[in-house]
PDB file of C-alpha atoms in Angstrom:
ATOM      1  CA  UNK A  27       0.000   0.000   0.000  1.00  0.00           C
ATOM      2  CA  UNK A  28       2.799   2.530   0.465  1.00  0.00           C
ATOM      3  CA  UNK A  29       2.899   3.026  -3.474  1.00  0.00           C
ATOM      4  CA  UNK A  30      -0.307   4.401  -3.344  1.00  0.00           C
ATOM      5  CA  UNK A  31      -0.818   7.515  -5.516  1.00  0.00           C
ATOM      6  CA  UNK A  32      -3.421  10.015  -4.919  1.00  0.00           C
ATOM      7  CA  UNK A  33      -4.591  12.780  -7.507  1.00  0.00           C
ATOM      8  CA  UNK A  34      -5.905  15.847  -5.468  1.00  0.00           C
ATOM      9  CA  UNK A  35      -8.303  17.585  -8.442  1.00  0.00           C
ATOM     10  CA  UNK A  36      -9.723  21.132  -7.809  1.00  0.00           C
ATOM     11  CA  UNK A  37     -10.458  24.166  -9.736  1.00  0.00           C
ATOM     12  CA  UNK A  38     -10.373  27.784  -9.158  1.00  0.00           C
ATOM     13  CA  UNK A  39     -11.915  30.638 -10.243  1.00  0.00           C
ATOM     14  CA  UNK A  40      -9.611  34.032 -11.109  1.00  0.00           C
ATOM     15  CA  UNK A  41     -10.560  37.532 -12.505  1.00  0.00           C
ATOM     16  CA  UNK A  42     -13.700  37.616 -10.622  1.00  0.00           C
ATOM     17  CA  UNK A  43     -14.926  34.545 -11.993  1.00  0.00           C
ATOM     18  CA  UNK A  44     -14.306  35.151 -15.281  1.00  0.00           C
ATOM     19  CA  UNK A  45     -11.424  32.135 -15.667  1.00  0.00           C
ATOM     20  CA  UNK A  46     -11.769  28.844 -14.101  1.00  0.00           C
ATOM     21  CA  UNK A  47      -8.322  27.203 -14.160  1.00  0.00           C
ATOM     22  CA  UNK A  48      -7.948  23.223 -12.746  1.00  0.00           C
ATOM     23  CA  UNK A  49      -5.017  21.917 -10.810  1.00  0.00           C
ATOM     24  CA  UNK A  50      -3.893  18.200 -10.139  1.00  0.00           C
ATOM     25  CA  UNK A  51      -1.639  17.496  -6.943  1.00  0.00           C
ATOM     26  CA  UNK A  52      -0.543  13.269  -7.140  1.00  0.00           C
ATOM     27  CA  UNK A  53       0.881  13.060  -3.788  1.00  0.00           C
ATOM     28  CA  UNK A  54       2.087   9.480  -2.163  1.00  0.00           C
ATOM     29  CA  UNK A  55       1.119   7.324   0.585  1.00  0.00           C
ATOM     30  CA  UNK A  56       2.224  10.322   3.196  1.00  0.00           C
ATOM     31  CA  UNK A  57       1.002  13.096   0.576  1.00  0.00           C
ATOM     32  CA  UNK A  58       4.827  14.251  -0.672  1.00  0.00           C
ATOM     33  CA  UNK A  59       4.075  15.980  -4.165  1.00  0.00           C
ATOM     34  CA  UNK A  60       4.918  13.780  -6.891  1.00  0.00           C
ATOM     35  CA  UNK A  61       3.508  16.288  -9.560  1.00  0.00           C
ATOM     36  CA  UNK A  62       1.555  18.930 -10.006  1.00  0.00           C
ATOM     37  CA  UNK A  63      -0.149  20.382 -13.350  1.00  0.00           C
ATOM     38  CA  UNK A  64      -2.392  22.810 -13.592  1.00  0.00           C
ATOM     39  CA  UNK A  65      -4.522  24.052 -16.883  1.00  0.00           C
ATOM     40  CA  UNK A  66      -4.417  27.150 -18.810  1.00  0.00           C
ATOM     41  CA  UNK A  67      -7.631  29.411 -17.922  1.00  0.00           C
ATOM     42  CA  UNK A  68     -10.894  28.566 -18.900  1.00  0.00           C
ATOM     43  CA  UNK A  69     -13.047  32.068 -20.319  1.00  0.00           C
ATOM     44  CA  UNK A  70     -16.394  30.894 -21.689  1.00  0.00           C
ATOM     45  CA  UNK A  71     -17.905  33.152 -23.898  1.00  0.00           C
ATOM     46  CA  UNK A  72     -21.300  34.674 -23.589  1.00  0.00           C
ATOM     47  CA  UNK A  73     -21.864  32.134 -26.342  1.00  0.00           C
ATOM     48  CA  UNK A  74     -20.796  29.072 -24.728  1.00  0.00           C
ATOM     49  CA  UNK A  75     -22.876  30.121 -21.170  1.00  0.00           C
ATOM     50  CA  UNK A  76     -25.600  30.475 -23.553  1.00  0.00           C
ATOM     51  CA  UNK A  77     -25.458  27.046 -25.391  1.00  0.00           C
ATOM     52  CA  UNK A  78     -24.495  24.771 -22.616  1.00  0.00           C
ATOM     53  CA  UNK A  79     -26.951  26.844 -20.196  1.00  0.00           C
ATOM     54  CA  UNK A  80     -26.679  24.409 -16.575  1.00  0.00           C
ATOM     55  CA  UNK A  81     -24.264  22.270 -18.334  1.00  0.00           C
ATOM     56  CA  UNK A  82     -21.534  24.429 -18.649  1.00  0.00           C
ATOM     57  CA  UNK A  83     -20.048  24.251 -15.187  1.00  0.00           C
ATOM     58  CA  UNK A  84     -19.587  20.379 -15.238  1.00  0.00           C
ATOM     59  CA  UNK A  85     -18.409  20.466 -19.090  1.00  0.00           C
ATOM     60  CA  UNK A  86     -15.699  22.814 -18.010  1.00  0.00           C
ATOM     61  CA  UNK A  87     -14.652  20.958 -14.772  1.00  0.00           C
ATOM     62  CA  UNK A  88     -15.027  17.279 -16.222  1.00  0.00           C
ATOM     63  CA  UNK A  89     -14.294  17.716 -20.183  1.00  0.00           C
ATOM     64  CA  UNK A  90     -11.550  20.889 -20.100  1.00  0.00           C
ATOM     65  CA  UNK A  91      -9.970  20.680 -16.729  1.00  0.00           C
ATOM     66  CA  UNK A  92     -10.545  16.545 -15.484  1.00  0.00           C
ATOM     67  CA  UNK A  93     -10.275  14.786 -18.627  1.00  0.00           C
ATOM     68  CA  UNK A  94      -6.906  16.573 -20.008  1.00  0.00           C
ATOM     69  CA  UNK A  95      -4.987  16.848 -17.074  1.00  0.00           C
ATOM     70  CA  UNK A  96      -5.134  13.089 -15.881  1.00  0.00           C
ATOM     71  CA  UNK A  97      -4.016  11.944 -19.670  1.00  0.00           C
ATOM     72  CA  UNK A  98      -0.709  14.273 -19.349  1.00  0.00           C
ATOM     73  CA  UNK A  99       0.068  12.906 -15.672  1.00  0.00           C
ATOM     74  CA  UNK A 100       3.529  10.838 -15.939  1.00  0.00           C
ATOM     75  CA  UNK A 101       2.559   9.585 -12.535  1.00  0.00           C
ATOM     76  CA  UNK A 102      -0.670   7.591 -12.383  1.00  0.00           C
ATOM     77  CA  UNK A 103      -2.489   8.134  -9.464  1.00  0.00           C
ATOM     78  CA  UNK A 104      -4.523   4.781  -7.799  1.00  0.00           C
ATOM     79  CA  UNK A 105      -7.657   7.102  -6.548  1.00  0.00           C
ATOM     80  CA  UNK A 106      -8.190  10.491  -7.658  1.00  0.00           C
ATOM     81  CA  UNK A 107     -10.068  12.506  -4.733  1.00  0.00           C
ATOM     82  CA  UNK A 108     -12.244  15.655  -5.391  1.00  0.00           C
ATOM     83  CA  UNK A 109     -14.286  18.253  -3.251  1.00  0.00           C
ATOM     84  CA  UNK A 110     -16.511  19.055  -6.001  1.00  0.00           C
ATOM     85  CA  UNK A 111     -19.192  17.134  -6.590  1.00  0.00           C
ATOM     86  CA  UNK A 112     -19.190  18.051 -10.480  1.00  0.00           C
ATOM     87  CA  UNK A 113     -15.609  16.067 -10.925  1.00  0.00           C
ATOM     88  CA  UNK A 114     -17.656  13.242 -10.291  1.00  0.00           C
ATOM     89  CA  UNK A 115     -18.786  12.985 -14.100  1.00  0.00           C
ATOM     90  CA  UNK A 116     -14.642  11.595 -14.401  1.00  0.00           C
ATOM     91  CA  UNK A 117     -15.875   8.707 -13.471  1.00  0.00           C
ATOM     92  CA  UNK A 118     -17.812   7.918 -16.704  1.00  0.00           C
ATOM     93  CA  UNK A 119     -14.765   9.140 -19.147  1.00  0.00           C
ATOM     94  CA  UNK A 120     -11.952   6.637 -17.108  1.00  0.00           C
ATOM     95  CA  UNK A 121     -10.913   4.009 -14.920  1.00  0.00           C
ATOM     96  CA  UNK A 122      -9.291   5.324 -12.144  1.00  0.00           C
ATOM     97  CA  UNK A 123     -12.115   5.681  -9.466  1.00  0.00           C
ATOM     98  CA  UNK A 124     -12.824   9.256  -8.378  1.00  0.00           C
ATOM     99  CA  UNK A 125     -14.132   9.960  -4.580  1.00  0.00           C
ATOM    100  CA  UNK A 126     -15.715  13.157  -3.383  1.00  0.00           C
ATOM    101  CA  UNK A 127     -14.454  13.844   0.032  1.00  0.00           C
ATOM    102  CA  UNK A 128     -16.441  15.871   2.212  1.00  0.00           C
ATOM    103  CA  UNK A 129     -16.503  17.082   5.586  1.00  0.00           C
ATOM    104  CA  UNK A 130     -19.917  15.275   7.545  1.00  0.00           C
ATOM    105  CA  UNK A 131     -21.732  19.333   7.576  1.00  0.00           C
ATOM    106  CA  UNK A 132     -21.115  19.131   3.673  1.00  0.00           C
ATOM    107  CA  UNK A 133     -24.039  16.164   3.204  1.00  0.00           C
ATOM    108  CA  UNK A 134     -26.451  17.709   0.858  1.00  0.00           C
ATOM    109  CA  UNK A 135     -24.909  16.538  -2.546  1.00  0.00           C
ATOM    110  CA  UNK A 136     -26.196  13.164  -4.132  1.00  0.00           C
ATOM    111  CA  UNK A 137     -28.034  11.792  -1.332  1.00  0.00           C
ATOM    112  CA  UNK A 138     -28.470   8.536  -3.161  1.00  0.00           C
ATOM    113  CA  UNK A 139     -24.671   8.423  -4.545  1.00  0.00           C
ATOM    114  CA  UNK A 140     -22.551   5.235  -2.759  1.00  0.00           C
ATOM    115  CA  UNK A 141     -21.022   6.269   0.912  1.00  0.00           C
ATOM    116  CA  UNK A 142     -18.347   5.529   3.108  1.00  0.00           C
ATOM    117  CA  UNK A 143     -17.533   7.252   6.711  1.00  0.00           C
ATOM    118  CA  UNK A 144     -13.749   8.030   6.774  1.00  0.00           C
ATOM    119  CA  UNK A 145     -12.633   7.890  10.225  1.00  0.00           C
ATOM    120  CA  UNK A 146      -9.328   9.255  11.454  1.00  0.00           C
ATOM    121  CA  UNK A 147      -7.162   7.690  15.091  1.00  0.00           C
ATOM    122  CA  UNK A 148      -5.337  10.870  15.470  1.00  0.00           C
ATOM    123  CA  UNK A 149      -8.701  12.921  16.005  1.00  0.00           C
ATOM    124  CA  UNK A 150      -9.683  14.566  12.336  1.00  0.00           C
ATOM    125  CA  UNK A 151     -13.125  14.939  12.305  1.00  0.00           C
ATOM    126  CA  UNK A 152     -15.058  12.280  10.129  1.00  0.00           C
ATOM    127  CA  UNK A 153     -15.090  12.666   6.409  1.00  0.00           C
ATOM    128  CA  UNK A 154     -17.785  11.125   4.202  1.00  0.00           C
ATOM    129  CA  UNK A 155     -16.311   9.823   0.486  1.00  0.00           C
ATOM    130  CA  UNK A 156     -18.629   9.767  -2.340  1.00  0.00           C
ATOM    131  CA  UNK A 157     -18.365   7.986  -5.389  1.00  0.00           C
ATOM    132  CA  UNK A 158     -20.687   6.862  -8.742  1.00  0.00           C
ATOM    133  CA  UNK A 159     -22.472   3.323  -9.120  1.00  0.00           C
ATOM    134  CA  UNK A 160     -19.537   2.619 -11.507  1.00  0.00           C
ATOM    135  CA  UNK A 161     -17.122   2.094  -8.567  1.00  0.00           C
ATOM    136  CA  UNK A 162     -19.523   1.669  -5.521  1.00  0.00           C
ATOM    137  CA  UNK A 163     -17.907  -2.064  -5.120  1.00  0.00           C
ATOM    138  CA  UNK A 164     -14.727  -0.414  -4.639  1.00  0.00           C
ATOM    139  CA  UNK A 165     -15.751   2.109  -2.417  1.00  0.00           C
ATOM    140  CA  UNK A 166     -14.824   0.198   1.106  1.00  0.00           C
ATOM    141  CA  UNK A 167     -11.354  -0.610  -0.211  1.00  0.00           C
ATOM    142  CA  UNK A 168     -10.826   2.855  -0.999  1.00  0.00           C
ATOM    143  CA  UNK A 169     -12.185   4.385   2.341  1.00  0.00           C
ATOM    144  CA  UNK A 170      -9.835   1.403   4.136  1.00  0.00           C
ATOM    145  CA  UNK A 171      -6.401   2.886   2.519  1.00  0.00           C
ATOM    146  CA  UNK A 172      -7.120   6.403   2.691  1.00  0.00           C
ATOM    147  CA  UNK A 173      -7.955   5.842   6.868  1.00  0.00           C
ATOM    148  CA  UNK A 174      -4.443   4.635   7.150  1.00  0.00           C
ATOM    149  CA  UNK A 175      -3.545   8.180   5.678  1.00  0.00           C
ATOM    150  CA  UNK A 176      -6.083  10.017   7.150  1.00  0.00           C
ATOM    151  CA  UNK A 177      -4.226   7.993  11.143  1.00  0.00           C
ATOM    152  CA  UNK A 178      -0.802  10.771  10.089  1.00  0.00           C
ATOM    153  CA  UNK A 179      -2.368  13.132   7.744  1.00  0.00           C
ATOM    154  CA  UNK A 180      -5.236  15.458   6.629  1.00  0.00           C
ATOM    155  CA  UNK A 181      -6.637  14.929   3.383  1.00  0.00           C
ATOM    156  CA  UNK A 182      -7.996  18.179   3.131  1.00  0.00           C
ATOM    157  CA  UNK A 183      -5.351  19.763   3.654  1.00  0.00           C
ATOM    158  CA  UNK A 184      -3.561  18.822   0.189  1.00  0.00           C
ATOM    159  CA  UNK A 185      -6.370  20.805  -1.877  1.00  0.00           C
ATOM    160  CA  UNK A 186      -4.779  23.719   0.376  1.00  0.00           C
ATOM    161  CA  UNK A 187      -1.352  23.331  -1.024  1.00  0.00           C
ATOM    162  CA  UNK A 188      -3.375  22.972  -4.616  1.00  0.00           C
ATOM    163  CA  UNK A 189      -5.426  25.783  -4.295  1.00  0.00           C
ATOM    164  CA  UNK A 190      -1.891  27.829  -3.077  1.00  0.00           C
ATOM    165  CA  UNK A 191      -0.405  26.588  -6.174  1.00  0.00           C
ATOM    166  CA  UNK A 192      -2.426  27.190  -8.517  1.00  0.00           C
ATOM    167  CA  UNK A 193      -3.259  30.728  -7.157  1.00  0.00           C
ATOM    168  CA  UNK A 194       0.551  31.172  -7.897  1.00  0.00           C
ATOM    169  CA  UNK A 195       0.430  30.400 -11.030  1.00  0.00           C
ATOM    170  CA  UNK A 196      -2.273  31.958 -12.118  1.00  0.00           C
ATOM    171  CA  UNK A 197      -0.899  35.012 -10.256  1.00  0.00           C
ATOM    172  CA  UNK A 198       2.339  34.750 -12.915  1.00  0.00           C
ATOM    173  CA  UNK A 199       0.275  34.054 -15.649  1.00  0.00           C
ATOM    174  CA  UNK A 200       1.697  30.596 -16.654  1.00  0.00           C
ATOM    175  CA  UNK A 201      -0.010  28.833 -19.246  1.00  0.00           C
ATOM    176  CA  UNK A 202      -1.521  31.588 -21.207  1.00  0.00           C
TER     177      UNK A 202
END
C-alpha cells in the first residue's frame, strides 16, 4: 500500500470569476508531491454560457480541466479525490475511481450516490467519500487505505497546497 498515488483535483476561479483554471496534486502514501499540473484558464464566452446553459459548469470541470490533465500525468495516481461534486462525471470518461471527500456538515450533494464514513485515530473529524455506481464495489477498499492516511495526515489539507499553487500560477500568468 505505500505506493499508493493520490490525484488531489480542484479548480479555481480568477478575474472575478471570469477564468476557471484546474489543478492536479498526485501526492504518495504520506502526501509528498509527486507532480503537479495545472490548466491554462478557462473564459467561456457569452456564447458558450448560452449554449451549454446548466451544463456548462460540469463540461468545463469534467471535459476541459478533469479529462486533459489526468491523460498528461507521468505519474498515475490509484484514486483520484475531489471536493466538487461536479468532478464526479470523471468517473464515466476513465478508470481510475474518483471519490468526493467531504466534511460530515457538507451532506447535501447526491443523497443517493454510494457512501463511506472516513474515520481518522489521530482525532480529524469524520469525512464522508462519495463515489458513482460505476465504482460503488470499490468504495470500502478505498475508504480502508485512505484511513491509514487520514491515522498521520489530513486529506484536506492537500487541496490547500493545490489551491496555493495554482493561485501562484495563475498570479504569474503561466499557461496563457
Amino acid at each position: 500500500m505505500n505506493d499508493l498515488k493520490i490525484a488531489f483535483i480542484s479548480s479555481h476561479r480568477f478575474e472575478d470569476g471570469a477564468a476557471i483554471r484546474g489543478a492536479v496534486l498526485v501526492a504518495d502514501y504520506d502526501t509528498k508531491p509527486l507532480e503537479f499540473r495545472v490548466t491554462a484558464p478557462v473564459r467561456p464566452t457569452l456564447f458558450q454560457k448560452t449554449l451549454y446553459g446548466e451544463l456548462l459548469e460540469e463540461h468545463i470541470l469534467v471535459e476541459l480541466i478533469a479529462v486533459p490533465l489526468l491523460a498528461e500525468l507521468k505519474e498515475k495516481p490509484q484514486i483520484i479525490l475531489v471536493r466538487d461534486p461536479l468532478f464526479l462525471g470523471i468517473n464515466a470518461r476513465q478508470m481510475i475511481p474518483t471519490v468526493l471527500i467531504l466534511k460530515e456538515d457538507e451532506l447535501e450533494f447526491g443523497k443517493n450516490n454510494p457512501t463511506a464514513q472516513l474515520d481518522s485515530a489521530s482525532g480529524h473529524p469524520p469525512l464522508i467519500l462519495k463515489t458513482s455506481d460505476k465504482f460503488s464495489k470499490e468504495l470500502d477498499s478505498i475508504r480502508e487505505q485512505l484511513e491509514s492516511i487520514y491515522s498521520r495526515r489530513d486529506l484536506l489539507e492537500a487541496f490547500s497546497r493545490n489551491s496555493i499553487a495554482c493561485q501562484e500560477v495563475h498570479n504569474q500568468r503561466l499557461g496563457e
